[in-house]
């Protein structure tokens, strides 16, 4: 439901800016009906046990109030992964799928600590990687900075000279079959990882998806440049007023037919294919042993979400 389209010429490419209207507003208890708690084996082979909604609520892995959603890993029990189940955690997926849209997350806190691998992303699980994947927030082991990444089938690459953004392109091939599924990623120059967020009480992450561009922004809570329509969760947003995105993925060398309808996913895994593979020497023990034997270390491994809004 595009109301207007403005073209903003910036550097080597053209950023498409559109006015969008609010279609879905998730806050507090509405997450419980708008999302599915996925009790599935972790596709990234983490040392976690994803639980269903009822169990997550009963064990305080999920908590809602009028303006809050908490999603967390268990921090009270010793585990015995891989002999037994991993540490209880949560993975939620929106019931609806979205294509061209703007998604804004008002985030107060994201999971912290060694072994953590939090992610806020979109994909269609039943048709991955053919329908593509957009990672808005992703990082491991508290290591800065945040990285936003696309994952696709063959034939999609990014070139820095065609991208108008404040972030840095660090990998160029989006193909999941190449480079260990590293994807094409942009790292932000802003302090947006969990070891910074608690200091400034979080911030706003936004993703705009059009037929030719995928743009991602981040504003910290204390950032005076945050647009008013973003911080207020307005009934409509105009992306042309938001300034350069952190990441500006363009279709110059990537047919955006690589991206179909996608669900929104928020999850927290531990160790696994990425966090386990790059577990730093500054963290205790081994990744799996740390997860198994140090439950109290995961007290700060939680998402605190004020709201999530989708505009079309």
Rosetta silent file (secondary structure, phi, psi, omega in degrees, C-alpha in Angstrom):
SEQUENCE: XXXXXXXXXXXXXXXXXXXXXXXXXXXXXXXXXXXXXXXXXXXXXXXXXXXXXXXXXXXXXXXXXXXXXXXXXXXXXXXXXXXXXXXXXXXXXXXXXXXXXXXXXXXXXXXXXXXXXXXXXXXXXXXXXXXXXXXXXXXXXXXXXXXXXXXXXXXXXXXXXXXXXXXXXXXXXXXXXXXXXXXXXXXXXXXXXXXXXXXXXXXXXXXXXXXXXXXXXXXXXXXXXXXXXXXXXXXXXXXXXXXXXXXXXXXXXXXXXXXXXXXXXXXXXXXXXXXXXXXXXXXXXXXXXXXXXXXXXXXXXXXXXXXXXXXX
SCORE:     score description
SCORE:     0.000 S_00000001
   1 L     0.000   65.122 -177.814    0.000    0.000    0.000 S_00000001
   2 L   -75.497  128.230 -179.967    2.554    2.517   -1.201 S_00000001
   3 L   -93.524  -35.682  178.440    1.274    6.080   -0.882 S_00000001
   4 E  -156.909  156.426  179.358    4.166    7.912   -2.489 S_00000001
   5 E  -131.608  129.797  178.312    7.629    7.254   -3.867 S_00000001
   6 E  -122.036  140.923  176.161   10.551    9.657   -3.773 S_00000001
   7 E  -104.620  126.096 -179.534   13.950    9.150   -5.384 S_00000001
   8 E  -116.203  109.429 -179.358   16.934   10.367   -3.417 S_00000001
   9 E   -80.520  120.743 -179.481   20.183   10.400   -5.370 S_00000001
  10 E  -136.750  125.210  177.147   23.116    9.650   -3.094 S_00000001
  11 L    51.346 -128.773 -170.875   26.664    8.840   -4.195 S_00000001
  12 L   -88.075  -12.830 -177.225   26.799    6.072   -6.817 S_00000001
  13 E  -128.825  173.414 -178.795   23.309    4.644   -6.374 S_00000001
  14 E  -111.103  122.860  179.974   19.748    5.818   -5.935 S_00000001
  15 E   -90.434  120.905 -179.510   18.006    5.166   -2.654 S_00000001
  16 E   -84.111  123.789 -177.824   14.294    4.570   -3.107 S_00000001
  17 E  -118.538  130.497 -172.325   12.309    6.206   -0.320 S_00000001
  18 E  -132.586  148.647  172.380    8.656    5.408    0.234 S_00000001
  19 E   -89.033  131.213 -176.067    5.857    6.393    2.614 S_00000001
  20 E  -126.476  148.980  178.233    4.403    3.362    4.376 S_00000001
  21 E  -106.327  145.273 -179.893    1.335    2.788    6.573 S_00000001
  22 E   -64.302  129.026  176.585    1.245    0.681    9.740 S_00000001
  23 E  -119.181  -27.614  178.878   -0.257   -2.776    9.155 S_00000001
  24 E  -141.340  131.250 -178.214    0.939   -4.794   12.180 S_00000001
  25 E  -127.308  107.164 -179.718    1.778   -3.597   15.681 S_00000001
  26 E  -103.899  120.650  178.260    3.234   -6.164   18.073 S_00000001
  27 L  -149.614  136.591  178.248    3.577   -5.093   21.685 S_00000001
  28 L    54.931 -127.255 -174.685    3.358   -7.084   24.907 S_00000001
  29 L   -64.758  -18.562 -179.814    0.810   -9.874   24.731 S_00000001
  30 H   -67.751  -18.890  172.547    0.114   -9.426   21.007 S_00000001
  31 H   -63.921  -32.627 -175.895    3.394  -11.238   20.335 S_00000001
  32 H   -66.135  -29.807  178.977    1.810  -14.345   21.877 S_00000001
  33 H   -99.165  -21.633 -177.008   -0.880  -14.446   19.190 S_00000001
  34 H   -92.578   -9.860 -177.820    1.129  -12.935   16.319 S_00000001
  35 E  -131.449  154.687  176.093    4.141  -15.261   16.591 S_00000001
  36 E  -106.765  130.183  174.596    4.778  -18.984   16.838 S_00000001
  37 E   -83.036  113.829 -170.891    7.243  -20.336   19.422 S_00000001
  38 L   -89.390  104.001  176.153    9.240  -22.845   17.383 S_00000001
  39 L   -89.166   76.055 -174.106   10.077  -25.975   19.382 S_00000001
  40 L  -128.232  158.326  169.962   12.413  -27.322   16.712 S_00000001
  41 L   -60.513  139.944 -177.804   15.974  -28.664   16.536 S_00000001
  42 L   -66.895  118.467 -179.777   18.301  -25.723   16.058 S_00000001
  43 L   -63.036  -19.071 -179.620   19.137  -25.525   12.311 S_00000001
  44 L  -101.529   12.833  170.353   22.500  -23.948   13.235 S_00000001
  45 L    62.729   36.405  178.551   23.402  -26.813   15.603 S_00000001
  46 L   -79.786  166.208  179.993   23.568  -24.721   18.753 S_00000001
  47 L   -86.821   53.167 -178.103   23.665  -26.016   22.320 S_00000001
  48 E  -128.983  161.311  172.917   20.049  -25.006   22.881 S_00000001
  49 E  -124.840  101.137 -179.488   16.651  -26.616   23.269 S_00000001
  50 E   -71.024  130.870 -173.105   14.011  -24.395   21.664 S_00000001
  51 L  -108.492  160.680  175.515   10.768  -24.615   23.659 S_00000001
  52 L   -77.908  172.148 -174.040    7.116  -24.108   22.855 S_00000001
  53 H   -63.208  -45.259 -177.321    5.222  -21.069   24.090 S_00000001
  54 H   -61.054  -44.246  179.352    3.500  -22.699   27.058 S_00000001
  55 H   -66.449  -42.242 -179.232    6.747  -24.123   28.421 S_00000001
  56 H   -60.947  -40.171  178.231    8.601  -20.847   27.815 S_00000001
  57 H   -68.669  -44.338 -178.676    5.991  -18.914   29.779 S_00000001
  58 H   -62.343  -32.561 -177.406    5.903  -21.461   32.606 S_00000001
  59 L   -98.552   11.426 -179.539    9.706  -21.369   32.930 S_00000001
  60 L    59.573   27.469  170.908    9.949  -17.558   32.619 S_00000001
  61 L   -84.197  -15.807  174.122   11.776  -17.849   29.318 S_00000001
  62 E  -135.542  131.591  178.435    9.000  -15.653   27.925 S_00000001
  63 E  -141.933  137.581  175.891    7.338  -12.815   29.782 S_00000001
  64 E  -129.166  149.039  168.482    4.962  -10.114   28.563 S_00000001
  65 E  -134.645 -168.639 -176.447    3.463   -6.978   30.061 S_00000001
  66 L   -63.914  -24.859 -177.206    1.565   -4.096   28.479 S_00000001
  67 L  -136.230   24.085 -173.468    4.739   -2.716   26.907 S_00000001
  68 E  -146.402  139.726  165.362    7.330   -5.489   27.135 S_00000001
  69 E  -125.123  123.661  173.633    8.317   -8.820   25.624 S_00000001
  70 E  -108.257  129.389  173.435   11.132  -10.755   27.285 S_00000001
  71 E  -126.137  127.332 -174.058   12.695  -13.721   25.472 S_00000001
  72 E  -147.385  164.954  169.402   15.566  -15.468   27.241 S_00000001
  73 L   -89.373  152.438  173.612   17.722  -18.503   27.717 S_00000001
  74 L   -61.107  141.505  177.827   17.508  -20.513   30.928 S_00000001
  75 L  -133.446   26.924 -178.267   20.100  -19.440   33.512 S_00000001
  76 L  -124.681  -14.956 -172.929   19.396  -21.798   36.427 S_00000001
  77 L  -115.872  141.849  170.102   20.039  -25.358   35.214 S_00000001
  78 L   -77.910  141.004  179.184   23.169  -27.329   34.343 S_00000001
  79 L  -119.972  174.648 -176.404   22.915  -29.102   30.969 S_00000001
  80 L  -139.033   46.479  179.536   24.711  -31.991   29.294 S_00000001
  81 L   -74.873  139.068    8.303   24.756  -31.151   25.594 S_00000001
  82 L   -94.603    1.674  177.610   25.257  -32.985   23.219 S_00000001
  83 L   -62.169  -41.346  177.617   24.541  -36.124   25.255 S_00000001
  84 L  -119.667 -172.516  179.852   21.326  -34.515   26.482 S_00000001
  85 L   -62.860  154.663  175.703   19.256  -31.464   25.461 S_00000001
  86 L   -77.679 -173.612 -179.989   20.909  -28.074   25.260 S_00000001
  87 E   -69.185  133.164  179.760   20.084  -25.032   27.357 S_00000001
  88 E   -60.012  134.548 -179.965   16.418  -24.046   27.050 S_00000001
  89 E  -151.157 -174.007 -171.249   15.952  -21.013   24.831 S_00000001
  90 L  -132.956  139.243  174.114   13.415  -19.344   22.561 S_00000001
  91 E  -137.486  119.539 -178.177   12.934  -18.915   18.819 S_00000001
  92 E  -119.440  147.605 -177.226    9.812  -17.099   17.573 S_00000001
  93 E  -133.967  132.791 -179.967    8.489  -16.662   14.023 S_00000001
  94 E   -62.876  144.592  177.049    5.766  -14.302   12.826 S_00000001
  95 L   -70.052  -30.946 -179.532    2.569  -15.927   11.638 S_00000001
  96 L   -92.559  154.066  172.600    2.431  -13.546    8.679 S_00000001
  97 L  -106.759  150.003 -178.005    4.827  -13.307    5.761 S_00000001
  98 E  -131.602  152.720  175.214    5.971   -9.980    4.329 S_00000001
  99 L  -121.008 -102.281  177.769    7.541   -8.820    1.066 S_00000001
 100 L   -76.256  115.651 -173.214    7.926   -5.088    0.332 S_00000001
 101 E  -168.248  167.995  170.303    7.634   -3.525    3.771 S_00000001
 102 E  -116.897  130.131  178.872    9.333   -1.595    6.559 S_00000001
 103 E  -119.653  127.101  179.856    9.972   -3.396    9.854 S_00000001
 104 E  -123.620  130.326  177.713   11.010   -1.442   12.968 S_00000001
 105 E  -114.342  122.104  172.898   12.124   -3.000   16.261 S_00000001
 106 E   -95.097  106.471 -169.399   12.256   -0.917   19.444 S_00000001
 107 E  -115.244  126.687  177.968   14.815   -2.843   21.468 S_00000001
 108 E   -92.329  -33.571 -175.051   15.823   -2.163   25.080 S_00000001
 109 E  -155.875  141.358  174.333   18.261   -5.034   25.586 S_00000001
 110 L  -124.129  159.078 -173.367   19.711   -7.873   23.536 S_00000001
 111 L   -56.249  136.217 -179.945   21.385  -11.077   24.735 S_00000001
 112 L  -117.738  155.356  168.634   24.867  -10.656   26.175 S_00000001
 113 L   121.364  158.584  172.105   27.705  -13.003   26.962 S_00000001
 114 L   -56.719  145.441  177.901   30.209  -15.495   25.652 S_00000001
 115 L    80.245  -12.318 -176.888   28.619  -18.262   23.531 S_00000001
 116 E   -76.223  146.516  176.593   25.540  -16.151   22.666 S_00000001
 117 E  -142.033   79.400  177.762   24.316  -15.849   19.084 S_00000001
 118 E   -83.026  150.060  178.531   21.232  -13.592   18.981 S_00000001
 119 E  -151.021  141.955  172.537   19.534  -12.787   15.681 S_00000001
 120 E  -125.827  114.583 -166.143   16.647  -10.689   14.360 S_00000001
 121 E  -156.988  173.817  178.667   16.054  -11.699   10.749 S_00000001
 122 E  -134.560  141.793  174.927   13.622  -12.665    8.006 S_00000001
 123 E  -168.749  175.644  169.402   13.302  -15.744    5.800 S_00000001
 124 L  -116.115  102.501 -171.781   10.853  -18.417    4.683 S_00000001
 125 H   -57.907  -35.405 -176.239   12.044  -21.543    6.474 S_00000001
 126 H   -74.042  -11.349 -178.819   10.136  -23.914    4.218 S_00000001
 127 H  -137.951   42.396  177.288   11.861  -22.547    1.104 S_00000001
 128 L   -92.374  135.802    6.070   15.349  -21.610    2.300 S_00000001
 129 L   -96.096    8.757 -173.187   17.557  -20.491    0.664 S_00000001
 130 L   -59.796  -31.954  179.999   15.430  -20.041   -2.481 S_00000001
 131 L   -91.486    2.935  176.486   13.339  -17.284   -0.861 S_00000001
 132 L    79.918  171.697  179.065   16.409  -15.552    0.539 S_00000001
 133 E  -148.950  137.632  176.286   17.331  -14.403    4.038 S_00000001
 134 E  -123.614  113.923  176.841   17.881  -10.940    5.529 S_00000001
 135 E   -94.883  113.917 -178.156   19.812  -10.730    8.804 S_00000001
 136 E   -87.631  -51.314  173.470   19.069   -7.386   10.467 S_00000001
 137 E  -119.039  128.565  174.192   20.786   -8.024   13.804 S_00000001
 138 E  -161.894  136.692  176.613   23.346  -10.764   14.133 S_00000001
 139 L  -174.490  168.197 -175.667   26.530  -11.249   16.091 S_00000001
 140 L  -137.197  150.200  169.689   28.257  -13.703   18.403 S_00000001
 141 L    56.952   28.549  179.954   30.133  -13.813   21.701 S_00000001
 142 L    64.820   17.323 -177.021   29.555  -10.087   22.431 S_00000001
 143 L   -86.812  127.254  176.696   31.975   -9.174   19.659 S_00000001
 144 L   -84.548  159.352   -3.445   31.333   -5.820   17.948 S_00000001
 145 L   -94.375 -179.147  172.329   30.167   -4.615   15.525 S_00000001
 146 L   -67.323  149.281  175.902   26.732   -5.790   14.408 S_00000001
 147 E  -126.103  129.848  173.680   26.598   -7.330   10.937 S_00000001
 148 E  -105.358  132.307 -167.139   23.635   -7.204    8.551 S_00000001
 149 E  -141.697  145.399  170.551   23.790   -9.892    5.893 S_00000001
 150 E  -105.177  143.213  173.606   21.922  -11.315    2.898 S_00000001
 151 E  -128.910  128.861 -175.769   21.893  -15.042    2.092 S_00000001
 152 E  -142.452  179.659  166.677   20.637  -16.236   -1.307 S_00000001
 153 L   -79.443 -178.400 -174.381   21.009  -18.860   -3.983 S_00000001
 154 L   -62.393  148.401  173.367   23.687  -18.391   -6.679 S_00000001
 155 L   102.101   21.117 -179.819   23.860  -15.208   -8.726 S_00000001
 156 E  -133.795  117.662  177.535   23.688  -12.445   -6.122 S_00000001
 157 E  -135.397  160.162  177.009   26.680  -10.278   -5.209 S_00000001
 158 L  -117.975  144.703  178.332   27.240   -6.823   -3.722 S_00000001
 159 L  -126.001  125.135 -172.865   29.737   -4.191   -4.882 S_00000001
 160 H   -57.466  -37.068 -175.729   30.676   -1.409   -2.461 S_00000001
 161 H   -67.419  -15.138  179.259   30.796    1.292   -5.138 S_00000001
 162 H   -98.902    1.582 -173.113   27.084    0.772   -5.897 S_00000001
 163 L  -111.823  127.465  179.188   25.965    0.993   -2.237 S_00000001
 164 L  -101.985  100.459 -169.872   25.081    4.272   -0.466 S_00000001
 165 E  -157.955  164.063  176.311   25.562    3.505    3.224 S_00000001
 166 L   -93.804  -17.389  179.901   27.448    4.365    6.388 S_00000001
 167 L   -82.420 -179.648 -176.773   28.513    0.757    7.051 S_00000001
 168 E  -118.234  124.639  175.715   31.334   -1.240    5.512 S_00000001
 169 E   -71.168  120.830 -176.291   30.817   -4.108    3.061 S_00000001
 170 L  -111.716  -22.098  173.887   32.937   -6.976    4.402 S_00000001
 171 L  -139.608  142.685 -168.195   31.768   -9.927    2.272 S_00000001
 172 L  -111.491  -21.832 -175.255   30.408   -9.683   -1.261 S_00000001
 173 E   -96.241  115.505 -176.600   29.030  -13.102   -2.317 S_00000001
 174 L   -82.320  -10.196 -173.719   25.496  -13.711   -1.007 S_00000001
 175 E   -64.352  124.209 -178.902   25.371  -17.333   -2.215 S_00000001
 176 L   -65.241  -21.081 -177.949   24.796  -19.780    0.663 S_00000001
 177 L   -83.324   -6.765 -178.290   26.820  -22.423   -1.201 S_00000001
 178 L  -111.612  149.529  171.192   29.998  -20.297   -1.163 S_00000001
 179 H    55.504   37.560  177.384   32.393  -19.325    1.636 S_00000001
 180 H    63.506   30.829 -179.969   30.687  -21.437    4.266 S_00000001
 181 H    61.567   37.519  177.291   27.402  -19.534    3.883 S_00000001
 182 L   -69.764  -27.202 -178.082   29.016  -16.284    5.024 S_00000001
 183 L    71.640 -176.842  176.206   26.643  -14.296    2.811 S_00000001
 184 E  -104.353  114.738 -168.392   27.195  -10.688    1.767 S_00000001
 185 E  -121.329  148.918  175.902   27.535   -8.648    4.931 S_00000001
 186 E  -122.347  128.421  177.042   27.782   -5.035    6.033 S_00000001
 187 E   -99.615  139.739 -177.710   29.219   -4.078    9.406 S_00000001
 188 L   -85.051  148.703  173.727   28.029   -0.932   11.133 S_00000001
 189 L   -87.509   -8.304  178.643   30.322    1.803   12.366 S_00000001
 190 L   -85.463  154.860  177.442   27.815    2.539   15.134 S_00000001
 191 L   -81.292   95.777 -172.697   27.993    0.863   18.549 S_00000001
 192 L  -124.193    6.359 -179.162   25.023   -1.474   18.158 S_00000001
 193 L   -88.742  167.288 -170.159   26.129   -4.726   19.786 S_00000001
 194 H   -62.613  -29.330 -179.011   24.866   -5.981   23.158 S_00000001
 195 H   -71.651   -9.183  176.170   27.844   -4.886   25.236 S_00000001
 196 H  -104.445  -36.789 -173.336   26.938   -1.292   24.313 S_00000001
 197 H   -54.390  -44.529 -177.988   23.141   -1.379   24.254 S_00000001
 198 H   -60.382  -26.833 -178.796   22.550   -1.621   28.036 S_00000001
 199 H   -66.007  -36.349 -176.092   24.552    1.566   28.547 S_00000001
 200 H  -115.198   18.751  174.358   22.164    3.604   26.415 S_00000001
 201 L    59.804   37.834  170.553   18.989    1.533   26.977 S_00000001
 202 L    85.161 -151.447 -177.231   18.852    0.078   23.492 S_00000001
 203 E   172.772 -163.897 -176.429   17.639    1.685   20.315 S_00000001
 204 E  -119.682  131.324  172.549   15.742    1.196   17.076 S_00000001
 205 E  -112.051  135.212 -179.692   16.557   -1.160   14.208 S_00000001
 206 E  -133.926  144.024  175.445   14.703   -0.717   10.916 S_00000001
 207 E  -132.171  126.763  174.467   14.670   -2.648    7.652 S_00000001
 208 E  -110.503  125.189  177.863   13.100   -1.414    4.413 S_00000001
 209 E  -117.339  121.921  175.280   12.605   -3.946    1.663 S_00000001
 210 L  -119.155 -173.447  179.449   11.657   -2.840   -1.861 S_00000001
 211 L   -78.097   -7.333 -177.658   11.833   -4.590   -5.221 S_00000001
 212 L  -134.502   -7.691 -178.771   15.316   -3.193   -5.827 S_00000001
 213 E  -147.823  151.710  169.619   16.871   -2.400   -2.429 S_00000001
 214 E  -127.969  115.305 -175.728   17.068   -3.648    1.141 S_00000001
 215 E  -113.770  140.103 -179.560   18.035   -0.902    3.580 S_00000001
 216 E  -130.591  132.406  178.745   18.886   -1.287    7.263 S_00000001
 217 E  -122.082  156.685  168.565   19.196    1.483    9.871 S_00000001
 218 E  -142.279  133.644  172.260   20.145    1.646   13.545 S_00000001
 219 E  -128.922  125.868  175.513   19.701    4.531   16.001 S_00000001
 220 E   -70.366  159.348 -178.087   20.798    4.269   19.619 S_00000001
 221 L   -58.481  -32.431 -178.264   18.418    5.489   22.316 S_00000001
 222 L   -95.901   13.312  179.651   20.619    8.531   22.933 S_00000001
 223 L   -82.915  113.983 -177.086   21.006    9.359   19.226 S_00000001
 224 L   -72.163   -9.530 -179.420   19.501   12.809   18.659 S_00000001
 225 L   -90.726    0.924 -178.860   19.207   12.093   14.922 S_00000001
 226 L   -61.693  129.862 -179.614   16.590    9.346   15.308 S_00000001
 227 L   -63.036  144.285 -177.751   13.585   10.269   13.113 S_00000001
 228 H   -63.585  -35.286 -179.284   10.441   11.206   15.035 S_00000001
 229 H   -69.983  -23.937  175.742    8.291    8.757   13.078 S_00000001
 230 H   -77.357  -54.808 -174.715   10.646    5.952   14.150 S_00000001
 231 H   -64.905  -29.746 -179.120   10.983    6.785   17.850 S_00000001
 232 L   -88.651  -10.221 -174.946    7.258    7.448   18.271 S_00000001
 233 L    62.740   47.687 -172.938    6.125    4.376   16.346 S_00000001
 234 L   -62.130  164.960 -179.511    3.981    6.614   14.148 S_00000001
 235 L   -70.925  -19.050  174.343    1.024    5.409   12.070 S_00000001
 236 E  -145.445  153.836  179.372    3.055    6.055    8.915 S_00000001
 237 E  -131.429  149.721  179.569    6.756    6.422    8.189 S_00000001
 238 E  -124.293  105.023 -172.419    8.677    8.193    5.427 S_00000001
 239 H   -69.957  -17.368  179.400   12.056    6.602    4.847 S_00000001
 240 H   -66.227  -16.534 -179.127   13.350    9.525    2.776 S_00000001
 241 H   -93.992    3.871 -170.351   13.786   11.482    6.035 S_00000001
 242 L   -93.143   -5.638 -178.318   15.959    8.840    7.708 S_00000001
 243 L    78.228 -177.607 -178.880   19.344    9.634    6.204 S_00000001
 244 L   -62.282  136.964  175.266   21.808    7.106    4.826 S_00000001
 245 E   -74.878  161.337  171.622   21.187    3.543    5.990 S_00000001
 246 L   -64.010  -43.328  179.713   23.836    1.475    7.704 S_00000001
 247 E  -128.420  132.684  179.931   23.407   -1.097    4.938 S_00000001
 248 E  -128.524   84.762  178.809   22.130   -0.441    1.409 S_00000001
 249 E   -81.298  127.389 -173.621   21.851   -3.742   -0.459 S_00000001
 250 E  -121.569  163.721 -174.754   21.010   -3.062   -4.106 S_00000001
 251 L   -92.340   10.557 -177.210   19.898   -5.110   -7.111 S_00000001
 252 L   -53.905  -46.137  179.344   22.688   -3.912   -9.428 S_00000001
 253 L  -120.493   27.852 -177.928   24.383   -7.317   -9.343 S_00000001
 254 E  -154.249  106.725  175.063   21.566   -9.249   -7.695 S_00000001
 255 L   -64.336  123.169 -175.508   18.154   -9.918   -9.187 S_00000001
 256 H   -77.028    8.446  165.887   15.773   -9.416   -6.263 S_00000001
 257 H   -65.224  -11.687  174.929   13.733  -12.367   -7.448 S_00000001
 258 H   -66.158  -14.156 -175.666   16.070  -14.089   -4.980 S_00000001
 259 L  -118.358  119.726  177.377   13.771  -12.757   -2.234 S_00000001
 260 L  -110.215 -162.948  176.353   10.199  -13.970   -1.780 S_00000001
 261 L   -58.832  139.802 -176.157    7.689  -13.700    1.075 S_00000001
 262 E  -138.534  146.618  171.174    9.422  -13.978    4.448 S_00000001
 263 E   -88.370  158.273  172.929    8.552  -14.378    8.117 S_00000001
 264 E   -91.733  133.079 -179.647   10.162  -12.347   10.893 S_00000001
 265 E  -127.789  135.991  172.453   12.278  -14.444   13.285 S_00000001
 266 E  -127.805  126.417 -177.160   13.837  -13.525   16.638 S_00000001
 267 E  -149.189  166.728  171.949   15.956  -16.145   18.358 S_00000001
 268 E  -136.756  111.975  171.149   18.825  -16.847   20.702 S_00000001
 269 E  -109.422  171.126 -177.842   21.072  -19.817   20.118 S_00000001
 270 E  -131.426  136.970 -175.413   24.314  -20.688   21.910 S_00000001
 271 L    58.179 -125.590  178.161   27.567  -21.904   20.320 S_00000001
 272 H    78.807 -167.654 -170.092   26.570  -23.610   17.062 S_00000001
 273 H   -60.040  -32.848 -178.541   27.954  -23.173   13.562 S_00000001
 274 H  -103.627  -60.239 -175.799   29.113  -19.573   14.041 S_00000001
 275 H   -59.840  -36.516  178.435   29.420  -18.700   17.748 S_00000001
 276 L   -71.978  -36.274 -176.822   31.059  -22.057   18.479 S_00000001
 277 L   -70.728  -27.711 -177.767   33.418  -21.859   15.518 S_00000001
 278 L  -117.173   25.417 -179.887   34.786  -18.440   16.523 S_00000001
 279 L   -58.274  120.346 -169.957   34.545  -18.830   20.308 S_00000001
 280 L   -79.690  155.906  179.031   37.298  -16.465   21.529 S_00000001
 281 L   -67.728  -16.866  177.270   40.180  -17.298   23.836 S_00000001
 282 L   -76.703  -11.928  176.651   39.037  -14.464   26.092 S_00000001
 283 L   -92.448  153.342 -175.699   35.948  -16.506   26.983 S_00000001
 284 L   -71.409  150.147  167.568   36.148  -19.302   29.598 S_00000001
 285 L    54.607 -149.008  170.247   36.631  -23.007   28.842 S_00000001
 286 L  -100.865  163.553 -175.253   35.186  -24.326   25.583 S_00000001
 287 H   -59.695  -52.474 -176.848   31.924  -23.005   24.193 S_00000001
 288 H   -65.089  -41.820  179.373   29.839  -26.116   24.859 S_00000001
 289 H   -64.098  -38.268  178.061   31.332  -26.762   28.289 S_00000001
 290 H   -62.598  -45.118  178.683   30.699  -23.147   29.274 S_00000001
 291 H   -63.175  -42.672 -176.835   27.047  -23.403   28.223 S_00000001
 292 H   -66.999  -41.295 -165.172   26.604  -26.710   30.033 S_00000001
 293 H  -106.333   -8.354 -175.246   28.263  -25.874   33.346 S_00000001
 294 L  -124.290   65.544 -176.601   27.807  -22.132   33.925 S_00000001
 295 H   -57.863  -38.297 -176.987   24.068  -21.396   33.922 S_00000001
 296 H   -63.057  -20.710  179.590   24.427  -18.149   35.895 S_00000001
 297 H   -66.261  -13.920 -175.197   26.581  -16.760   33.082 S_00000001
 298 H  -106.010   18.829  178.286   23.415  -16.477   30.971 S_00000001
 299 L   -62.553  -31.440  179.201   21.404  -14.230   33.281 S_00000001
 300 L   -97.346   12.359  178.666   21.873  -11.373   30.799 S_00000001
 301 L   -89.114   73.969 -178.329   21.169  -13.533   27.756 S_00000001
 302 E  -148.930  152.668  170.032   17.750  -12.069   27.006 S_00000001
 303 E   -93.996  135.087  170.274   15.835   -9.869   24.573 S_00000001
 304 E  -122.444  106.859 -171.732   13.810   -6.977   26.028 S_00000001
 305 E  -113.386  125.855  176.725   11.552   -5.688   23.262 S_00000001
 306 E   -78.433  -48.138  177.088    9.287   -2.650   23.586 S_00000001
 307 E  -165.098  162.846  173.967    7.536   -3.159   20.242 S_00000001
 308 E  -134.961  124.492 -177.728    7.800   -4.398   16.680 S_00000001
 309 E  -124.496  142.008  177.728    5.910   -2.608   13.905 S_00000001
 310 E  -121.787  133.723 -178.283    5.474   -3.500   10.233 S_00000001
 311 E  -121.884  143.333  176.055    4.504   -0.965    7.568 S_00000001
 312 L  -134.423    0.000    0.000    3.434   -1.507    3.976 S_00000001
